[in-house]
Coordinates of N, CA and C in Angstrom, one line a residue:
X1 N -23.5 17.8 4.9 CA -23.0 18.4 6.2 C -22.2 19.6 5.9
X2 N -22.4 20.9 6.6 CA -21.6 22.1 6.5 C -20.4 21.4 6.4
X3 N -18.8 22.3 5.7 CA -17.9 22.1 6.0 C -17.4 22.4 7.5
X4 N -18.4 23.5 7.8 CA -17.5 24.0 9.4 C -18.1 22.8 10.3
X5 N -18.8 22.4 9.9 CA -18.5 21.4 11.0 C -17.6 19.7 10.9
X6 N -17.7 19.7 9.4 CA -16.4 18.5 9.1 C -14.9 19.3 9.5
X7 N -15.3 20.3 10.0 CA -13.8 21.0 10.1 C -13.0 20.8 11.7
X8 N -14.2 20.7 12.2 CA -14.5 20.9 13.6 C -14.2 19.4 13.8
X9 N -14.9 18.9 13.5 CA -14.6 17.1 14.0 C -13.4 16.3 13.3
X10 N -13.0 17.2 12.1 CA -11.3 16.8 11.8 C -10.8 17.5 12.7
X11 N -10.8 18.6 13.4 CA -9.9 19.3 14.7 C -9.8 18.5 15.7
X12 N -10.6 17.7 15.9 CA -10.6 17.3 17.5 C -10.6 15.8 17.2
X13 N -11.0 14.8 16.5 CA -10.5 13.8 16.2 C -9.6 13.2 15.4
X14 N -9.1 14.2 14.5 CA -8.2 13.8 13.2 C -9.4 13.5 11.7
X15 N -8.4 13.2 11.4 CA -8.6 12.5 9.5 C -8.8 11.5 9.7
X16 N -9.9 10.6 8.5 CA -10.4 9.3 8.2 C -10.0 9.3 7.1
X17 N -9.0 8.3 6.4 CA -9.0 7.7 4.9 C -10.0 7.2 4.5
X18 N -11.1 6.8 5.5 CA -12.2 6.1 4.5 C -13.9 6.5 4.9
X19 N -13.3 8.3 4.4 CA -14.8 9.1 4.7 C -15.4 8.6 3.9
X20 N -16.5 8.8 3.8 CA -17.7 8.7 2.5 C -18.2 9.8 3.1
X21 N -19.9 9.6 1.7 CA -20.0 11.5 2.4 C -21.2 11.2 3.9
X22 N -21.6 10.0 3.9 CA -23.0 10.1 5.2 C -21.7 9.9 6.8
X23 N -21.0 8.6 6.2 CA -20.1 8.2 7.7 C -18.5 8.6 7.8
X24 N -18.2 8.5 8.7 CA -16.4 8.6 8.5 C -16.0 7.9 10.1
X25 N -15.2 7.0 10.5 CA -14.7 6.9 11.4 C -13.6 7.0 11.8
X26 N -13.1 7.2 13.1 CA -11.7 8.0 13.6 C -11.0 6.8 14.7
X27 N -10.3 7.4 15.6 CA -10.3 6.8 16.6 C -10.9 7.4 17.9
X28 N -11.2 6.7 18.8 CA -12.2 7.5 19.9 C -11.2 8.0 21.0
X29 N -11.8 9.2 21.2 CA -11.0 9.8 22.4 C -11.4 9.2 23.7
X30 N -12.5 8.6 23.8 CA -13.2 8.1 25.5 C -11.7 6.3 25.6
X31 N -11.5 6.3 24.4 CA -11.1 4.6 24.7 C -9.3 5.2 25.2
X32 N -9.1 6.0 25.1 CA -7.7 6.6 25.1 C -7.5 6.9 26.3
X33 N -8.5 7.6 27.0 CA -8.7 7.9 28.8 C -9.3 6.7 29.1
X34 N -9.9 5.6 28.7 CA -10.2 4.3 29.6 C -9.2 3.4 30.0
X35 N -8.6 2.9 28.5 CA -7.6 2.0 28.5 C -6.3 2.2 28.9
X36 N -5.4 2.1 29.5 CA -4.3 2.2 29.7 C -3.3 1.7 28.7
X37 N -1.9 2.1 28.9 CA -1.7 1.9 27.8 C -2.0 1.7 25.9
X38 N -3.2 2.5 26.1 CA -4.0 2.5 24.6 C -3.3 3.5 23.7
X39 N -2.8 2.9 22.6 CA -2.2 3.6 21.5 C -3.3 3.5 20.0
X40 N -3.6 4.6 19.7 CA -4.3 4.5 18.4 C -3.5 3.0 17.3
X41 N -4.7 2.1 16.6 CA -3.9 1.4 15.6 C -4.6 1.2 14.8
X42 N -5.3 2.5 14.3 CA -5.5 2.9 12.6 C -7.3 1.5 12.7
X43 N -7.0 0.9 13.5 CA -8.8 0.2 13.7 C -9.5 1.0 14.2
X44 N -10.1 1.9 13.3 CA -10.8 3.1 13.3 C -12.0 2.2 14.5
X45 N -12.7 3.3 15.7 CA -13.4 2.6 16.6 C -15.1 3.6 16.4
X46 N -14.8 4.7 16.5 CA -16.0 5.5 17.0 C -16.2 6.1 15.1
X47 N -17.5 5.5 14.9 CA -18.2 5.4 13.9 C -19.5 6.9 14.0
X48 N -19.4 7.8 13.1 CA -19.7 9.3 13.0 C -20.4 9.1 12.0
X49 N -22.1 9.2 12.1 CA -22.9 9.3 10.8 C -22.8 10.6 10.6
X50 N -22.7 11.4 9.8 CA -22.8 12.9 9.4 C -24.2 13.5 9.3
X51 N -24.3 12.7 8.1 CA -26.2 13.0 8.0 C -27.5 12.9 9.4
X52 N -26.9 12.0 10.2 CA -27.8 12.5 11.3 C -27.2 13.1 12.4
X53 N -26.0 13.3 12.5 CA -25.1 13.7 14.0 C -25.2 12.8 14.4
X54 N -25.1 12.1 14.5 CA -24.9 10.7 15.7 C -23.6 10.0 15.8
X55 N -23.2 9.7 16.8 CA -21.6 8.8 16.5 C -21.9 7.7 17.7
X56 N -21.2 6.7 17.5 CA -21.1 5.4 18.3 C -19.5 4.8 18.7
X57 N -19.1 4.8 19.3 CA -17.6 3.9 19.3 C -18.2 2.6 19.5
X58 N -17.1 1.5 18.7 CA -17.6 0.0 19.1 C -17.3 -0.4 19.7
X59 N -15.8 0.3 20.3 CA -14.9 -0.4 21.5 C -15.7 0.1 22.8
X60 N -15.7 1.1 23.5 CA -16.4 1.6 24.7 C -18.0 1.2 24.6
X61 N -18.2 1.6 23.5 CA -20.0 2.0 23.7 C -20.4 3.1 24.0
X62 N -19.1 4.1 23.7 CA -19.7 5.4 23.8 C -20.6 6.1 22.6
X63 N -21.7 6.8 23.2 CA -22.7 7.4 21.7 C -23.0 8.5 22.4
X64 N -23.7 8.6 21.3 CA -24.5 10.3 21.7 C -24.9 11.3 20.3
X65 N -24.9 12.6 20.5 CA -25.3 13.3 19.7 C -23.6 13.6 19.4
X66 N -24.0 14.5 17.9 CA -22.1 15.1 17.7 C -22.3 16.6 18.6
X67 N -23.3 17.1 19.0 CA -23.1 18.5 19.7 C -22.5 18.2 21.2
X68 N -22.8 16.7 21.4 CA -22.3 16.2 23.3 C -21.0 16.3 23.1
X69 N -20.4 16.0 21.9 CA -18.7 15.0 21.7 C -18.2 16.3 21.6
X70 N -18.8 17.4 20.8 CA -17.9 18.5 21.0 C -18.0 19.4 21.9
X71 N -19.3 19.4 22.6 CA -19.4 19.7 23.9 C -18.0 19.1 24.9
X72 N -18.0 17.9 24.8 CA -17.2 17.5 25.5 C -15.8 17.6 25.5
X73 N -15.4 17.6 23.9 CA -13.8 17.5 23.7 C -13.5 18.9 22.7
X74 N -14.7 19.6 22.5 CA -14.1 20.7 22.1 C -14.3 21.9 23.0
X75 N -14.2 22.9 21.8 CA -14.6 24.5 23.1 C -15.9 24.9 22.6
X76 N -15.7 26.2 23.3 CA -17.4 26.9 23.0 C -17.3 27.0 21.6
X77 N -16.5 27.8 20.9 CA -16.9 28.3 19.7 C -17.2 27.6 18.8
X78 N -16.6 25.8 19.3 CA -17.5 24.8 18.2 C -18.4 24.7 17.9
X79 N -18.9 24.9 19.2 CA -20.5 24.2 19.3 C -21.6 25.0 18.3
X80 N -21.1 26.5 18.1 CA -22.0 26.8 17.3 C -22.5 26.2 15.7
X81 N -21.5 25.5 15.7 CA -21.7 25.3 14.3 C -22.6 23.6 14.4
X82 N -23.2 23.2 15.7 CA -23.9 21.7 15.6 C -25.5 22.6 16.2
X83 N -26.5 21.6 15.8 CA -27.5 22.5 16.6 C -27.5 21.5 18.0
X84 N -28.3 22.3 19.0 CA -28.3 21.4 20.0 C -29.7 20.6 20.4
X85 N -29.3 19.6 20.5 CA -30.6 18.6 20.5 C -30.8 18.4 21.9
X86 N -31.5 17.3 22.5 CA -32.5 17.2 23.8 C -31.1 17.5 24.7
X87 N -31.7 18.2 25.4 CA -31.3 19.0 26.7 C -31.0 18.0 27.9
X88 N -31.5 16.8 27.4 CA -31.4 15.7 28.8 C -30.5 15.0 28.4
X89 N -30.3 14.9 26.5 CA -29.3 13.6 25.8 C -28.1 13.7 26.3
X90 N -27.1 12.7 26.8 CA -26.1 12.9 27.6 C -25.4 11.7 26.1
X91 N -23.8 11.9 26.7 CA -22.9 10.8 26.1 C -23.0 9.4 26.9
X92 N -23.2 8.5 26.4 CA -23.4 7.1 27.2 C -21.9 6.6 27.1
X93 N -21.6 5.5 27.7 CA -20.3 4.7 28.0 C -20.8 3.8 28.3
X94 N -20.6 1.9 28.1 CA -20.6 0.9 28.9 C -19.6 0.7 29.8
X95 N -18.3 1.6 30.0 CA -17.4 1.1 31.0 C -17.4 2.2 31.7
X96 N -18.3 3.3 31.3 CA -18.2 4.5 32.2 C -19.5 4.6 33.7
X97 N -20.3 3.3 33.8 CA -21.4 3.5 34.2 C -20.6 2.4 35.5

């Protein structure tokens, strides 16, 4: 994976102690705005494959592509650095539906 884009998704989700080079997981920003009172506790939730763009949280069931997530939680200038895949692929949620 470019660095500018491991750069980009350390910006807007933080550091993983236990990157490897295909996955890395963080904590999820969608479980932060669902749950109330939700405080990060280092049980890393939203799982980031690198090598395909794809990410999953296990807590919500939010997924998607990585160009949606930084669509979402980043700005424009990120996005340059993801390509942009199907034009229909949305971010899913099971507590958002």
């Amino acid at each position: 994976m470019d660095q500018y884009k491991l750069l980009v998704i350390r910006k807007l989700l933080g550091y993983d102690k236990n990157e490897s080079r295909a996955e890395m997981q963080v904590n999820c920003p969608q479980c932060a705005a669902l749950f109330k009172n939700y405080e990060p506790d280092n049980k890393y939730k939203l799982g980031i494959n690198i090598q395909k763009e794809q990410f999953q949280c296990w807590k919500c069931g939010l997924k998607g592509s990585l160009y949606n997530l930084v669509r979402k939680y980043g700005s424009y200038h990120d996005l340059k650095y993801f390509k942009k895949t199907d034009t229909n692929s949305t971010i899913l949620c099971i507590y958002c539906i």
